[in-house]
Amino acid sequence: MIPGKLWGGLVVLFFAGALMGIAGATLYHQYEQEHQWERGPVAKHERILKRLTQELALTPTQQADIDPIISRTHVEILQLRFSHQPEVEQALTHGMAEIKTKLSAKQQEELDELYAKLQRRWQVSRDYLQTTQERLKWTK
């Protein structure tokens, strides 16, 4: 009887540990995904290079050769994005004005805070674009 209880306890302990591991990993990935933008475009550049390095098994020489290409391509994409930024902001402003008619005063303030965070994020991307463009000019 005791060996059966022991094995039963071990099985329960194993499944409890597995569930805790799954829950922890899920929460970690969810947190990372939600806060990924806070690290800005520099982190995106690093993530792209890291992913290519892992997926393609790049050598250090290849990484050094590919890094400026990633920078240049990232700058081109940001330039495209910011060339359409006025239209994006106009659509967003119109949509927010419509949404605000459906919200309480407190919710409107919270929406304004969310928009302010978005604008700060855009500014970080603009700053990154400017510094990276300048850095790329020096490397040519």
GROMACS .gro file of C-alpha atoms in nm:
model
  140
    1MET     CA    1   0.000   0.000   0.000
    2ILE     CA    2   0.281   0.243   0.082
    3PRO     CA    3   0.461   0.198  -0.255
    4GLY     CA    4   0.130   0.280  -0.435
    5LYS     CA    5   0.086   0.600  -0.235
    6LEU     CA    6   0.446   0.694  -0.302
    7TRP     CA    7   0.407   0.649  -0.678
    8GLY     CA    8   0.076   0.831  -0.672
    9GLY     CA    9   0.234   1.120  -0.487
   10LEU     CA   10   0.523   1.133  -0.734
   11VAL     CA   11   0.282   1.137  -1.029
   12VAL     CA   12   0.081   1.420  -0.872
   13LEU     CA   13   0.402   1.609  -0.796
   14PHE     CA   14   0.523   1.562  -1.155
   15PHE     CA   15   0.199   1.692  -1.305
   16ALA     CA   16   0.191   1.986  -1.065
   17GLY     CA   17   0.545   2.078  -1.170
   18ALA     CA   18   0.460   2.042  -1.538
   19LEU     CA   19   0.155   2.266  -1.499
   20MET     CA   20   0.359   2.528  -1.313
   21GLY     CA   21   0.622   2.521  -1.586
   22ILE     CA   22   0.362   2.565  -1.858
   23ALA     CA   23   0.194   2.849  -1.670
   24GLY     CA   24   0.526   3.022  -1.603
   25ALA     CA   25   0.639   2.994  -1.964
   26THR     CA   26   0.305   3.124  -2.088
   27LEU     CA   27   0.316   3.424  -1.856
   28TYR     CA   28   0.677   3.497  -1.951
   29HIS     CA   29   0.605   3.492  -2.325
   30GLN     CA   30   0.292   3.701  -2.277
   31TYR     CA   31   0.489   3.960  -2.077
   32GLU     CA   32   0.769   3.967  -2.335
   33GLN     CA   33   0.524   4.016  -2.619
   34GLU     CA   34   0.336   4.295  -2.441
   35HIS     CA   35   0.653   4.486  -2.345
   36GLN     CA   36   0.857   4.419  -2.656
   37TRP     CA   37   0.792   4.767  -2.799
   38GLU     CA   38   0.933   4.935  -2.488
   39ARG     CA   39   1.282   4.827  -2.586
   40GLY     CA   40   1.245   5.019  -2.912
   41PRO     CA   41   1.375   4.970  -3.263
   42VAL     CA   42   1.731   4.896  -3.150
   43ALA     CA   43   1.605   4.581  -2.982
   44LYS     CA   44   1.413   4.488  -3.297
   45HIS     CA   45   1.734   4.513  -3.498
   46GLU     CA   46   1.910   4.291  -3.241
   47ARG     CA   47   1.624   4.039  -3.247
   48ILE     CA   48   1.640   4.016  -3.626
   49LEU     CA   49   2.015   3.956  -3.626
   50LYS     CA   50   1.990   3.705  -3.341
   51ARG     CA   51   1.710   3.515  -3.515
   52LEU     CA   52   1.899   3.503  -3.845
   53THR     CA   53   2.211   3.389  -3.661
   54GLN     CA   54   2.021   3.106  -3.492
   55GLU     CA   55   1.811   2.998  -3.790
   56LEU     CA   56   2.092   3.016  -4.048
   57ALA     CA   57   2.386   2.931  -3.819
   58LEU     CA   58   2.570   3.247  -3.924
   59THR     CA   59   2.939   3.276  -3.855
   60PRO     CA   60   3.072   3.590  -3.682
   61THR     CA   61   3.205   3.712  -4.019
   62GLN     CA   62   2.864   3.665  -4.179
   63GLN     CA   63   2.700   3.846  -3.888
   64ALA     CA   64   2.937   4.140  -3.935
   65ASP     CA   65   2.861   4.146  -4.309
   66ILE     CA   66   2.484   4.118  -4.262
   67ASP     CA   67   2.448   4.368  -3.977
   68PRO     CA   68   2.477   4.681  -4.198
   69ILE     CA   69   2.230   4.532  -4.445
   70ILE     CA   70   1.979   4.479  -4.166
   71SER     CA   71   2.035   4.837  -4.050
   72ARG     CA   72   1.987   4.978  -4.397
   73THR     CA   73   1.674   4.771  -4.461
   74HIS     CA   74   1.529   4.864  -4.122
   75VAL     CA   75   1.588   5.232  -4.201
   76GLU     CA   76   1.417   5.196  -4.539
   77ILE     CA   77   1.113   5.035  -4.377
   78LEU     CA   78   1.095   5.308  -4.112
   79GLN     CA   79   1.124   5.574  -4.382
   80LEU     CA   80   0.829   5.419  -4.564
   81ARG     CA   81   0.633   5.405  -4.243
   82PHE     CA   82   0.703   5.766  -4.152
   83SER     CA   83   0.627   5.888  -4.504
   84HIS     CA   84   0.269   5.771  -4.440
   85GLN     CA   85   0.264   5.884  -4.077
   86PRO     CA   86   0.045   6.194  -4.138
   87GLU     CA   87  -0.229   5.977  -4.290
   88VAL     CA   88  -0.198   5.727  -4.005
   89GLU     CA   89  -0.225   6.002  -3.744
   90GLN     CA   90  -0.523   6.160  -3.921
   91ALA     CA   91  -0.710   5.828  -3.931
   92LEU     CA   92  -0.618   5.759  -3.570
   93THR     CA   93  -0.728   6.104  -3.454
   94HIS     CA   94  -1.062   6.066  -3.633
   95GLY     CA   95  -1.116   5.718  -3.488
   96MET     CA   96  -1.025   5.830  -3.137
   97ALA     CA   97  -1.266   6.123  -3.159
   98GLU     CA   98  -1.542   5.880  -3.249
   99ILE     CA   99  -1.447   5.640  -2.971
  100LYS     CA  100  -1.438   5.920  -2.713
  101THR     CA  101  -1.808   5.989  -2.768
  102LYS     CA  102  -1.875   5.640  -2.629
  103LEU     CA  103  -1.649   5.673  -2.322
  104SER     CA  104  -1.675   5.827  -1.978
  105ALA     CA  105  -1.450   6.121  -1.885
  106LYS     CA  106  -1.211   5.889  -1.700
  107GLN     CA  107  -1.195   5.649  -1.993
  108GLN     CA  108  -1.127   5.941  -2.226
  109GLU     CA  109  -0.829   6.041  -2.010
  110GLU     CA  110  -0.701   5.683  -2.017
  111LEU     CA  111  -0.737   5.677  -2.396
  112ASP     CA  112  -0.540   6.003  -2.415
  113GLU     CA  113  -0.266   5.841  -2.202
  114LEU     CA  114  -0.254   5.541  -2.436
  115TYR     CA  115  -0.221   5.775  -2.733
  116ALA     CA  116   0.056   5.968  -2.557
  117LYS     CA  117   0.245   5.639  -2.505
  118LEU     CA  118   0.202   5.560  -2.873
  119GLN     CA  119   0.338   5.901  -2.970
  120ARG     CA  120   0.640   5.848  -2.742
  121ARG     CA  121   0.699   5.514  -2.909
  122TRP     CA  122   0.682   5.678  -3.251
  123GLN     CA  123   0.929   5.943  -3.135
  124VAL     CA  124   1.173   5.675  -3.020
  125SER     CA  125   1.147   5.521  -3.367
  126ARG     CA  126   1.200   5.861  -3.531
  127ASP     CA  127   1.509   5.920  -3.316
  128TYR     CA  128   1.641   5.575  -3.401
  129LEU     CA  129   1.579   5.641  -3.770
  130GLN     CA  130   1.770   5.967  -3.758
  131THR     CA  131   2.072   5.831  -3.569
  132THR     CA  132   2.089   5.517  -3.781
  133GLN     CA  133   2.071   5.719  -4.102
  134GLU     CA  134   2.359   5.934  -3.978
  135ARG     CA  135   2.559   5.627  -3.877
  136LEU     CA  136   2.502   5.466  -4.217
  137LYS     CA  137   2.621   5.783  -4.394
  138TRP     CA  138   2.950   5.759  -4.203
  139THR     CA  139   3.001   5.394  -4.299
  140LYS     CA  140   2.959   5.452  -4.673
   0.00000   0.00000   0.00000
